[in-house]
Amino acid sequence: MWEPRSCCCFKLRTGSLILGFLALIGAVINGLSSISVLTGGSLEQLVKQKCTDESLDVNTECEETLGNIMYPCMITSIVLCVIQALNSSLLIYGIYKNKTRLLIPFMITVLILIVCIILIALALIILFSIQQQWQAMLVIAIFFGVYIFLETYFLLVIRAYYLEVKRSKSGVMVLH
């Protein structure tokens, strides 16, 4: 399997640290924004606005149904942000201490994310193709294609650093 030798002009270690810090910062920002939406009352306003925009006769039923969907989604988002922050922290600590086993949870999380993003992209592309919205389908395909490419590249960078540290611990030299 292909192994990058650097990450955007940085050494693998530096690139992996940057990716870890960016993931940690992103998880903290997303988690805090989800908490503020959940506790600030913005969610109730969004639900009421959406149900009024639909001009449905039964607004309370709409609000109840949408609320029952949105609250678990927000709580799930917060939990996923906490998991991402923990995995990013483990990655950063593992890089500083050259402990390869601490890099594995982050790599598994990114791999699961890539699989989920592929499934979401396929579902959206199929949905837009059924509705014959070819322009939207093309935009979705390009956006998700670039996103999947970047996530895969970042995963390969961290994996390459993982293998570099693993090889240096075992004393095995590999020529490129």
mmCIF file with all atom_site columns, N, CA and C in Angstrom, residues 12-47:
data_model
loop_
_atom_site.group_PDB
_atom_site.id
_atom_site.type_symbol
_atom_site.label_atom_id
_atom_site.label_alt_id
_atom_site.label_comp_id
_atom_site.label_asym_id
_atom_site.label_entity_id
_atom_site.label_seq_id
_atom_site.pdbx_PDB_ins_code
_atom_site.Cartn_x
_atom_site.Cartn_y
_atom_site.Cartn_z
_atom_site.occupancy
_atom_site.B_iso_or_equiv
_atom_site.pdbx_formal_charge
_atom_site.auth_seq_id
_atom_site.auth_comp_id
_atom_site.auth_asym_id
_atom_site.auth_atom_id
_atom_site.pdbx_PDB_model_num
ATOM 1   N N  . LEU A 1 12 ? 6.214   13.560 8.430  1.00 0.00 ? 12 LEU A N  1
ATOM 2   C CA . LEU A 1 12 ? 5.031   12.795 8.829  1.00 0.00 ? 12 LEU A CA 1
ATOM 3   C C  . LEU A 1 12 ? 4.617   13.103 10.264 1.00 0.00 ? 12 LEU A C  1
ATOM 4   N N  . ARG A 1 13 ? 5.592   13.233 11.138 1.00 0.00 ? 13 ARG A N  1
ATOM 5   C CA . ARG A 1 13 ? 5.288   13.519 12.549 1.00 0.00 ? 13 ARG A CA 1
ATOM 6   C C  . ARG A 1 13 ? 4.587   14.877 12.692 1.00 0.00 ? 13 ARG A C  1
ATOM 7   N N  . THR A 1 14 ? 5.141   15.898 12.043 1.00 0.00 ? 14 THR A N  1
ATOM 8   C CA . THR A 1 14 ? 4.559   17.237 12.123 1.00 0.00 ? 14 THR A CA 1
ATOM 9   C C  . THR A 1 14 ? 3.180   17.268 11.477 1.00 0.00 ? 14 THR A C  1
ATOM 10  N N  . GLY A 1 15 ? 3.044   16.640 10.328 1.00 0.00 ? 15 GLY A N  1
ATOM 11  C CA . GLY A 1 15 ? 1.751   16.588 9.654  1.00 0.00 ? 15 GLY A CA 1
ATOM 12  C C  . GLY A 1 15 ? 0.703   15.863 10.481 1.00 0.00 ? 15 GLY A C  1
ATOM 13  N N  . SER A 1 16 ? 1.111   14.770 11.120 1.00 0.00 ? 16 SER A N  1
ATOM 14  C CA . SER A 1 16 ? 0.186   14.025 11.978 1.00 0.00 ? 16 SER A CA 1
ATOM 15  C C  . SER A 1 16 ? -0.226  14.851 13.192 1.00 0.00 ? 16 SER A C  1
ATOM 16  N N  . LEU A 1 17 ? 0.718   15.582 13.766 1.00 0.00 ? 17 LEU A N  1
ATOM 17  C CA . LEU A 1 17 ? 0.388   16.467 14.884 1.00 0.00 ? 17 LEU A CA 1
ATOM 18  C C  . LEU A 1 17 ? -0.584  17.569 14.460 1.00 0.00 ? 17 LEU A C  1
ATOM 19  N N  . ILE A 1 18 ? -0.337  18.156 13.308 1.00 0.00 ? 18 ILE A N  1
ATOM 20  C CA . ILE A 1 18 ? -1.239  19.199 12.808 1.00 0.00 ? 18 ILE A CA 1
ATOM 21  C C  . ILE A 1 18 ? -2.635  18.628 12.601 1.00 0.00 ? 18 ILE A C  1
ATOM 22  N N  . LEU A 1 19 ? -2.709  17.449 11.980 1.00 0.00 ? 19 LEU A N  1
ATOM 23  C CA . LEU A 1 19 ? -4.016  16.812 11.763 1.00 0.00 ? 19 LEU A CA 1
ATOM 24  C C  . LEU A 1 19 ? -4.708  16.507 13.090 1.00 0.00 ? 19 LEU A C  1
ATOM 25  N N  . GLY A 1 20 ? -3.943  16.044 14.076 1.00 0.00 ? 20 GLY A N  1
ATOM 26  C CA . GLY A 1 20 ? -4.506  15.759 15.389 1.00 0.00 ? 20 GLY A CA 1
ATOM 27  C C  . GLY A 1 20 ? -5.055  17.008 16.066 1.00 0.00 ? 20 GLY A C  1
ATOM 28  N N  . PHE A 1 21 ? -4.273  18.094 16.006 1.00 0.00 ? 21 PHE A N  1
ATOM 29  C CA . PHE A 1 21 ? -4.729  19.346 16.620 1.00 0.00 ? 21 PHE A CA 1
ATOM 30  C C  . PHE A 1 21 ? -5.945  19.916 15.889 1.00 0.00 ? 21 PHE A C  1
ATOM 31  N N  . LEU A 1 22 ? -5.953  19.844 14.561 1.00 0.00 ? 22 LEU A N  1
ATOM 32  C CA . LEU A 1 22 ? -7.113  20.333 13.808 1.00 0.00 ? 22 LEU A CA 1
ATOM 33  C C  . LEU A 1 22 ? -8.365  19.514 14.133 1.00 0.00 ? 22 LEU A C  1
ATOM 34  N N  . ALA A 1 23 ? -8.211  18.205 14.250 1.00 0.00 ? 23 ALA A N  1
ATOM 35  C CA . ALA A 1 23 ? -9.349  17.356 14.598 1.00 0.00 ? 23 ALA A CA 1
ATOM 36  C C  . ALA A 1 23 ? -9.841  17.662 16.012 1.00 0.00 ? 23 ALA A C  1
ATOM 37  N N  . LEU A 1 24 ? -8.913  17.907 16.927 1.00 0.00 ? 24 LEU A N  1
ATOM 38  C CA . LEU A 1 24 ? -9.286  18.244 18.299 1.00 0.00 ? 24 LEU A CA 1
ATOM 39  C C  . LEU A 1 24 ? -10.019 19.585 18.353 1.00 0.00 ? 24 LEU A C  1
ATOM 40  N N  . ILE A 1 25 ? -9.494  20.577 17.672 1.00 0.00 ? 25 ILE A N  1
ATOM 41  C CA . ILE A 1 25 ? -10.133 21.892 17.648 1.00 0.00 ? 25 ILE A CA 1
ATOM 42  C C  . ILE A 1 25 ? -11.520 21.804 17.013 1.00 0.00 ? 25 ILE A C  1
ATOM 43  N N  . GLY A 1 26 ? -11.629 21.063 15.909 1.00 0.00 ? 26 GLY A N  1
ATOM 44  C CA . GLY A 1 26 ? -12.926 20.882 15.253 1.00 0.00 ? 26 GLY A CA 1
ATOM 45  C C  . GLY A 1 26 ? -13.936 20.188 16.145 1.00 0.00 ? 26 GLY A C  1
ATOM 46  N N  . ALA A 1 27 ? -13.498 19.158 16.861 1.00 0.00 ? 27 ALA A N  1
ATOM 47  C CA . ALA A 1 27 ? -14.403 18.433 17.756 1.00 0.00 ? 27 ALA A CA 1
ATOM 48  C C  . ALA A 1 27 ? -14.872 19.328 18.894 1.00 0.00 ? 27 ALA A C  1
ATOM 49  N N  . VAL A 1 28 ? -13.973 20.122 19.454 1.00 0.00 ? 28 VAL A N  1
ATOM 50  C CA . VAL A 1 28 ? -14.349 21.020 20.553 1.00 0.00 ? 28 VAL A CA 1
ATOM 51  C C  . VAL A 1 28 ? -15.330 22.087 20.065 1.00 0.00 ? 28 VAL A C  1
ATOM 52  N N  . ILE A 1 29 ? -15.055 22.674 18.909 1.00 0.00 ? 29 ILE A N  1
ATOM 53  C CA . ILE A 1 29 ? -15.948 23.721 18.374 1.00 0.00 ? 29 ILE A CA 1
ATOM 54  C C  . ILE A 1 29 ? -17.321 23.138 18.048 1.00 0.00 ? 29 ILE A C  1
ATOM 55  N N  . ASN A 1 30 ? -17.344 21.986 17.387 1.00 0.00 ? 30 ASN A N  1
ATOM 56  C CA . ASN A 1 30 ? -18.629 21.349 17.062 1.00 0.00 ? 30 ASN A CA 1
ATOM 57  C C  . ASN A 1 30 ? -19.391 20.959 18.318 1.00 0.00 ? 30 ASN A C  1
ATOM 58  N N  . GLY A 1 31 ? -18.679 20.421 19.298 1.00 0.00 ? 31 GLY A N  1
ATOM 59  C CA . GLY A 1 31 ? -19.336 20.029 20.546 1.00 0.00 ? 31 GLY A CA 1
ATOM 60  C C  . GLY A 1 31 ? -19.918 21.224 21.279 1.00 0.00 ? 31 GLY A C  1
ATOM 61  N N  . LEU A 1 32 ? -19.146 22.299 21.357 1.00 0.00 ? 32 LEU A N  1
ATOM 62  C CA . LEU A 1 32 ? -19.644 23.500 22.040 1.00 0.00 ? 32 LEU A CA 1
ATOM 63  C C  . LEU A 1 32 ? -20.823 24.125 21.303 1.00 0.00 ? 32 LEU A C  1
ATOM 64  N N  . SER A 1 33 ? -20.775 24.136 19.980 1.00 0.00 ? 33 SER A N  1
ATOM 65  C CA . SER A 1 33 ? -21.908 24.699 19.232 1.00 0.00 ? 33 SER A CA 1
ATOM 66  C C  . SER A 1 33 ? -23.152 23.828 19.380 1.00 0.00 ? 33 SER A C  1
ATOM 67  N N  . SER A 1 34 ? -22.981 22.509 19.409 1.00 0.00 ? 34 SER A N  1
ATOM 68  C CA . SER A 1 34 ? -24.131 21.625 19.621 1.00 0.00 ? 34 SER A CA 1
ATOM 69  C C  . SER A 1 34 ? -24.719 21.818 21.012 1.00 0.00 ? 34 SER A C  1
ATOM 70  N N  . ILE A 1 35 ? -23.847 21.972 22.002 1.00 0.00 ? 35 ILE A N  1
ATOM 71  C CA . ILE A 1 35 ? -24.330 22.202 23.369 1.00 0.00 ? 35 ILE A CA 1
ATOM 72  C C  . ILE A 1 35 ? -25.061 23.536 23.452 1.00 0.00 ? 35 ILE A C  1
ATOM 73  N N  . SER A 1 36 ? -24.528 24.562 22.798 1.00 0.00 ? 36 SER A N  1
ATOM 74  C CA . SER A 1 36 ? -25.190 25.878 22.862 1.00 0.00 ? 36 SER A CA 1
ATOM 75  C C  . SER A 1 36 ? -26.539 25.852 22.153 1.00 0.00 ? 36 SER A C  1
ATOM 76  N N  . VAL A 1 37 ? -26.653 25.124 21.063 1.00 0.00 ? 37 VAL A N  1
ATOM 77  C CA . VAL A 1 37 ? -27.947 25.004 20.376 1.00 0.00 ? 37 VAL A CA 1
ATOM 78  C C  . VAL A 1 37 ? -28.930 24.240 21.248 1.00 0.00 ? 37 VAL A C  1
ATOM 79  N N  . LEU A 1 38 ? -28.447 23.192 21.893 1.00 0.00 ? 38 LEU A N  1
ATOM 80  C CA . LEU A 1 38 ? -29.325 22.359 22.719 1.00 0.00 ? 38 LEU A CA 1
ATOM 81  C C  . LEU A 1 38 ? -29.787 23.090 23.969 1.00 0.00 ? 38 LEU A C  1
ATOM 82  N N  . THR A 1 39 ? -28.909 23.842 24.597 1.00 0.00 ? 39 THR A N  1
ATOM 83  C CA . THR A 1 39 ? -29.260 24.516 25.854 1.00 0.00 ? 39 THR A CA 1
ATOM 84  C C  . THR A 1 39 ? -29.767 25.931 25.662 1.00 0.00 ? 39 THR A C  1
ATOM 85  N N  . GLY A 1 40 ? -29.469 26.546 24.522 1.00 0.00 ? 40 GLY A N  1
ATOM 86  C CA . GLY A 1 40 ? -29.832 27.940 24.312 1.00 0.00 ? 40 GLY A CA 1
ATOM 87  C C  . GLY A 1 40 ? -31.244 28.175 23.819 1.00 0.00 ? 40 GLY A C  1
ATOM 88  N N  . GLY A 1 41 ? -31.980 27.139 23.507 1.00 0.00 ? 41 GLY A N  1
ATOM 89  C CA . GLY A 1 41 ? -33.338 27.311 23.022 1.00 0.00 ? 41 GLY A CA 1
ATOM 90  C C  . GLY A 1 41 ? -33.428 27.515 21.525 1.00 0.00 ? 41 GLY A C  1
ATOM 91  N N  . SER A 1 42 ? -32.314 27.512 20.820 1.00 0.00 ? 42 SER A N  1
ATOM 92  C CA . SER A 1 42 ? -32.329 27.698 19.366 1.00 0.00 ? 42 SER A CA 1
ATOM 93  C C  . SER A 1 42 ? -33.017 26.539 18.663 1.00 0.00 ? 42 SER A C  1
ATOM 94  N N  . LEU A 1 43 ? -32.890 25.347 19.238 1.00 0.00 ? 43 LEU A N  1
ATOM 95  C CA . LEU A 1 43 ? -33.474 24.165 18.621 1.00 0.00 ? 43 LEU A CA 1
ATOM 96  C C  . LEU A 1 43 ? -34.994 24.270 18.583 1.00 0.00 ? 43 LEU A C  1
ATOM 97  N N  . GLU A 1 44 ? -35.582 24.736 19.685 1.00 0.00 ? 44 GLU A N  1
ATOM 98  C CA . GLU A 1 44 ? -37.041 24.891 19.717 1.00 0.00 ? 44 GLU A CA 1
ATOM 99  C C  . GLU A 1 44 ? -37.492 25.912 18.681 1.00 0.00 ? 44 GLU A C  1
ATOM 100 N N  . GLN A 1 45 ? -36.729 26.989 18.532 1.00 0.00 ? 45 GLN A N  1
ATOM 101 C CA . GLN A 1 45 ? -37.072 28.017 17.548 1.00 0.00 ? 45 GLN A CA 1
ATOM 102 C C  . GLN A 1 45 ? -36.971 27.465 16.123 1.00 0.00 ? 45 GLN A C  1
ATOM 103 N N  . LEU A 1 46 ? -35.937 26.670 15.859 1.00 0.00 ? 46 LEU A N  1
ATOM 104 C CA . LEU A 1 46 ? -35.788 26.073 14.532 1.00 0.00 ? 46 LEU A CA 1
ATOM 105 C C  . LEU A 1 46 ? -36.925 25.120 14.222 1.00 0.00 ? 46 LEU A C  1
ATOM 106 N N  . VAL A 1 47 ? -37.315 24.323 15.221 1.00 0.00 ? 47 VAL A N  1
ATOM 107 C CA . VAL A 1 47 ? -38.409 23.371 15.032 1.00 0.00 ? 47 VAL A CA 1
ATOM 108 C C  . VAL A 1 47 ? -39.706 24.125 14.768 1.00 0.00 ? 47 VAL A C  1
#
